[in-house]
Coordinates of C-alpha atoms in Angstrom, one line a residue:
M504 CA -35.5 47.5 -13.3
K505 CA -33.2 47.8 -10.3
K506 CA -35.4 45.5 -8.3
L507 CA -35.3 42.9 -11.1
L508 CA -31.5 43.1 -11.3
L509 CA -31.2 42.7 -7.5
F510 CA -33.5 39.7 -7.6
S511 CA -31.5 38.1 -10.4
L512 CA -28.2 38.7 -8.5
L513 CA -29.7 37.1 -5.4
L514 CA -30.9 34.2 -7.4
L515 CA -27.5 33.6 -8.9
M516 CA -25.8 33.9 -5.5
A517 CA -28.2 31.2 -4.1
L518 CA -27.5 28.7 -6.9
P519 CA -24.1 27.4 -5.6
L520 CA -25.6 26.9 -2.1
K521 CA -28.4 24.9 -3.5
A522 CA -26.1 22.8 -5.6
A523 CA -23.9 22.1 -2.6
H524 CA -26.5 20.0 -0.9
P525 CA -25.4 16.4 -0.7
Q526 CA -26.9 14.0 -3.3
Y527 CA -27.4 10.5 -1.9
Q528 CA -29.9 7.7 -1.5
K529 CA -31.3 6.5 1.8
E530 CA -29.2 3.3 1.7
D531 CA -26.1 5.4 1.5
S532 CA -26.8 7.4 4.6
V533 CA -28.0 4.2 6.5
L534 CA -24.8 2.4 5.6
I535 CA -22.6 5.3 6.6
L536 CA -24.4 5.7 10.0
R537 CA -24.2 2.0 10.7
L538 CA -20.5 1.8 9.9
L539 CA -19.7 4.8 12.1
D540 CA -21.9 3.5 14.9
E541 CA -20.0 0.2 14.8
A542 CA -16.7 2.0 14.7
N543 CA -17.6 4.0 17.8
S544 CA -17.4 0.9 20.0
M545 CA -14.1 -0.4 18.5
P546 CA -10.6 0.1 19.8
K547 CA -9.2 3.6 19.1
N548 CA -6.0 2.2 17.6
T549 CA -7.9 0.3 14.9
N550 CA -6.4 0.7 11.4
W551 CA -9.5 2.6 10.1
M552 CA -8.4 2.8 6.4
L553 CA -8.0 -1.0 6.2
H554 CA -11.1 -1.7 8.3
F555 CA -13.4 0.4 6.2
A556 CA -11.8 -0.7 2.9
K557 CA -12.8 -4.3 3.7
K558 CA -16.4 -3.2 4.3
F559 CA -16.9 -2.4 0.6
L560 CA -15.6 -5.6 -0.8
G561 CA -17.9 -6.8 -3.6
R562 CA -19.4 -3.3 -4.3
P563 CA -19.9 -2.7 -8.0
Y564 CA -17.3 -0.7 -9.9
V565 CA -19.0 2.2 -11.8
G566 CA -17.1 5.1 -13.2
H567 CA -18.0 8.8 -13.5
T568 CA -20.6 8.7 -10.7
L569 CA -19.7 12.3 -9.8
D570 CA -20.5 13.7 -13.3
N571 CA -24.1 12.9 -13.8
N572 CA -25.5 16.3 -12.8
E573 CA -25.7 19.5 -14.7
Y574 CA -23.8 21.3 -11.9
E575 CA -21.5 20.0 -9.2
R576 CA -23.1 18.3 -6.2
L577 CA -21.5 16.6 -3.2
V578 CA -22.3 13.0 -4.4
V579 CA -22.4 10.4 -1.7
N580 CA -22.7 7.0 -3.5
T581 CA -21.6 3.9 -1.5
R582 CA -23.5 1.6 -4.0
Q583 CA -21.2 2.3 -7.0
L584 CA -17.5 3.1 -6.7
D585 CA -14.5 3.8 -8.9
C586 CA -11.0 3.8 -7.6
T587 CA -11.1 7.4 -6.5
T588 CA -14.5 7.5 -4.9
F589 CA -13.6 4.2 -3.1
V590 CA -10.5 5.8 -1.6
E591 CA -12.4 9.0 -0.7
T592 CA -15.3 7.1 0.9
V593 CA -12.9 5.1 3.0
A594 CA -10.8 8.1 3.9
A595 CA -13.9 10.1 5.0
L596 CA -15.1 7.3 7.2
A597 CA -11.6 6.8 8.7
L598 CA -11.4 10.5 9.6
C599 CA -14.9 10.3 11.3
A600 CA -13.9 7.3 13.3
K601 CA -10.6 8.7 14.3
N602 CA -12.3 11.9 15.5
G603 CA -15.2 10.2 17.2
K604 CA -17.8 11.5 14.7
T605 CA -20.9 9.4 14.1
G606 CA -23.2 11.8 12.1
F607 CA -23.9 11.7 8.4
D608 CA -23.5 15.5 8.2
E609 CA -20.0 15.1 9.8
Y610 CA -19.2 12.4 7.2
C611 CA -20.3 14.8 4.4
A612 CA -18.1 17.5 5.9
F613 CA -15.0 15.3 5.8
L614 CA -15.8 14.1 2.3
T615 CA -16.2 17.7 1.1
Q616 CA -12.8 18.6 2.7
I617 CA -11.2 15.6 1.0
R618 CA -12.6 16.0 -2.5
Y619 CA -12.6 19.8 -3.0
A620 CA -9.9 22.5 -2.7
K621 CA -10.8 24.8 0.2
G622 CA -13.9 22.8 0.9
R623 CA -15.8 24.5 -1.9
V624 CA -18.2 22.2 -3.8
A625 CA -17.6 23.2 -7.4
Y626 CA -16.4 21.3 -10.5
T627 CA -13.5 23.8 -10.8
H628 CA -12.5 23.1 -7.2
R629 CA -12.7 19.3 -7.3
N630 CA -9.2 17.7 -6.9
H631 CA -9.3 16.1 -10.3
Y632 CA -5.6 15.2 -10.4
F633 CA -4.4 13.1 -7.5
S634 CA -1.3 15.2 -7.1
T635 CA -3.7 18.1 -6.4
W636 CA -5.6 15.8 -4.1
I637 CA -2.5 15.1 -2.1
E638 CA -1.3 18.7 -1.9
E639 CA -4.7 20.0 -0.8
N640 CA -5.2 17.3 1.9
T641 CA -1.6 17.9 3.1
K642 CA -2.5 21.5 3.6
N643 CA -5.6 20.4 5.5
G644 CA -3.4 18.3 7.8
I645 CA -5.2 15.1 7.0
A646 CA -2.8 13.4 4.6
Q647 CA 0.9 13.1 4.1
E648 CA 2.8 11.8 1.1
I649 CA 5.6 9.5 2.0
Q650 CA 8.7 10.0 -0.1
E651 CA 11.5 8.5 2.0
P652 CA 13.7 6.7 2.8
N653 CA 15.8 6.1 -0.3
P654 CA 15.7 3.2 -1.0
P655 CA 12.9 2.2 -1.7
F656 CA 11.9 5.8 -2.9
T657 CA 14.6 5.8 -5.6
T658 CA 12.8 7.4 -8.5
V659 CA 11.5 10.8 -9.2
Q660 CA 8.3 11.6 -11.1
T661 CA 8.1 15.0 -12.9
V662 CA 4.5 15.8 -13.5
A663 CA 3.2 17.0 -16.9
A664 CA -0.6 17.3 -16.5
N665 CA -2.8 18.2 -19.4
F666 CA -5.0 15.1 -19.9
M667 CA -8.3 16.8 -19.0
S668 CA -7.8 19.9 -21.1
S669 CA -6.7 17.8 -24.1
H670 CA -9.5 15.2 -23.7
I671 CA -12.5 17.5 -22.9
S672 CA -15.0 15.2 -24.6
A673 CA -14.1 12.4 -22.1
Y674 CA -15.4 14.6 -19.2
S675 CA -19.2 15.1 -19.7
M676 CA -19.6 18.0 -17.3
L677 CA -16.6 19.8 -18.6
N678 CA -17.7 19.2 -22.1
R679 CA -21.0 20.8 -21.4
H680 CA -19.4 23.7 -19.5
R681 CA -16.3 24.7 -21.5
E682 CA -16.2 28.0 -19.6
W683 CA -14.7 25.9 -16.8
L684 CA -11.7 25.0 -18.9
P685 CA -9.4 27.8 -17.8
A686 CA -9.8 26.8 -14.2
I687 CA -8.9 23.2 -15.1
Q688 CA -5.9 24.3 -17.0
A689 CA -4.8 26.4 -14.0
Q690 CA -5.1 23.2 -11.9
E691 CA -2.9 21.4 -14.4
K692 CA -0.4 24.2 -14.5
A693 CA -0.1 24.3 -10.7
I694 CA 1.2 20.7 -10.6
T695 CA 3.1 20.6 -13.9
G696 CA 6.8 20.5 -13.3
K697 CA 6.6 19.4 -9.7
K698 CA 8.7 16.4 -8.6
Y699 CA 7.7 13.6 -6.4
R700 CA 9.7 10.6 -5.2
F701 CA 8.1 7.1 -5.8
I702 CA 9.0 3.4 -5.5
P703 CA 9.7 1.9 -8.9
K704 CA 7.9 -1.3 -9.7
S705 CA 11.2 -3.2 -9.7
L706 CA 11.4 -2.6 -5.9
V707 CA 7.7 -3.1 -5.1
G708 CA 8.2 -6.8 -5.1
K709 CA 10.8 -6.7 -2.3
T710 CA 9.7 -8.1 1.0
D711 CA 12.5 -6.8 3.2
S712 CA 12.0 -4.5 6.1
S713 CA 12.7 -1.3 4.1
L714 CA 9.6 -1.7 2.0
R715 CA 7.4 -2.7 5.0
E716 CA 8.7 0.4 6.8
A717 CA 7.9 2.6 3.8
V718 CA 4.4 1.2 3.1
H719 CA 2.0 0.5 5.9
D720 CA -1.3 -1.4 6.0
G721 CA -4.0 1.2 5.1
D722 CA -1.8 3.5 3.1
I723 CA -3.2 4.9 -0.2
I724 CA -1.4 3.4 -3.1
A725 CA -1.2 5.8 -6.1
I726 CA 0.1 4.0 -9.3
V727 CA 2.4 6.2 -11.3
T728 CA 1.9 6.1 -15.1
N729 CA 3.7 7.2 -18.2
K730 CA 0.5 7.9 -20.0
K731 CA 0.8 11.3 -21.6
G732 CA -0.9 14.0 -19.6
L733 CA -1.6 11.9 -16.5
E734 CA 0.5 11.3 -13.4
I735 CA -1.6 8.7 -11.6
A736 CA -3.4 5.8 -13.3
H737 CA -5.1 4.0 -10.4
L738 CA -5.6 4.0 -6.6
G739 CA -5.9 1.4 -4.0
I740 CA -5.4 0.7 -0.2
A741 CA -2.3 -1.2 0.9
I742 CA -2.6 -4.5 2.6
W743 CA 0.3 -6.8 3.5
K744 CA 0.1 -10.6 3.3
K745 CA 2.6 -13.4 3.7
D746 CA 3.7 -13.3 0.1
G747 CA 4.1 -9.5 0.0
L748 CA 2.3 -6.2 -0.6
H749 CA -1.3 -6.4 -2.1
M750 CA -4.0 -3.8 -2.5
I751 CA -7.8 -3.5 -2.1
D752 CA -9.2 -1.5 -5.0
A753 CA -12.3 -0.7 -7.0
S754 CA -11.2 -2.7 -10.0
S755 CA -12.5 -1.8 -13.5
I756 CA -11.3 -5.3 -14.6
A757 CA -13.2 -7.3 -11.9
K758 CA -16.1 -4.7 -12.0
K759 CA -16.2 -4.5 -8.2
V760 CA -14.1 -3.7 -5.1
I761 CA -11.7 -6.6 -4.5
E762 CA -8.7 -7.6 -2.5
E763 CA -6.3 -8.3 -5.3
S764 CA -5.2 -12.0 -5.3
M765 CA -1.9 -11.1 -7.0
T766 CA 0.8 -9.1 -5.3
L767 CA 1.1 -5.5 -6.2
A768 CA 4.4 -6.2 -7.9
Q769 CA 2.7 -8.8 -10.1
Y770 CA -0.2 -6.3 -10.8
L771 CA 2.3 -3.6 -11.9
Q772 CA 4.2 -6.0 -14.1
R773 CA 1.0 -6.8 -16.1
H774 CA 0.7 -3.1 -17.0
P775 CA 3.6 -1.7 -19.0
S776 CA 2.5 1.9 -18.5
H777 CA 2.6 1.5 -14.7
L778 CA 6.0 2.8 -13.4
G779 CA 5.7 2.3 -9.7
I780 CA 3.8 3.7 -6.7
R781 CA 3.5 6.9 -4.7
V782 CA 2.4 6.4 -1.1
V783 CA -0.1 8.6 0.9
R784 CA -0.9 8.1 4.6
M785 CA -4.0 9.6 6.2
Q786 CA -3.2 11.4 9.4

């Protein structure tokens, strides 16, 4: 009986390690390696976030690609992207290029660090809320939220996060594993009540130097929402054009990664629930 119990314990201990193995297709690893090899011969001062964001233009938008397994895996899917996985894919590539890394394992290591608290591949450690994502990656020293000067960061968001715990059926893995709910509620509680400065959409349309100094090409744009239980509605990568600030994003409307033809100010005005933008810069 003792041997059986010991065997069962060892088996349970081994399960998370097995589940942590990356899940990908050959074309994913081939693309990552090709992009990193190309980057290795480029100037070191290249704007890597913007460079890699453009490499995914036209890729199909597909939501919930991280949630198709019974248990959490590190999913590497460059073929199908939503707004979050698009930003994470670009950020992991940018970190590799900045640090002279050209291996697929090194890419996976950065992606793990970006996506999960303390680098632990588990559903309960995934940075589900973008405020959590920002805080964890700030701790890692690989991201920084920009919240000044004022103006244009004139408005304060007070987070009230409970969307996941109040819409469990919308999250397939959580719905199947309701024992994970307390950990998700703890993640919500950890950011609820916290305050972050953001640029209101009335100022996003400005083209003066203050906005250009606050938002740089390649910054992560996090769109603030008033939707109950959520703090961020959408993500994109900032790109400046002659007519103002735009973004590259995995668009659920266009069903692919696009460089938005309308300015970000125009985009925000089309969505009444969008209040403005928070700005995150990869280090």
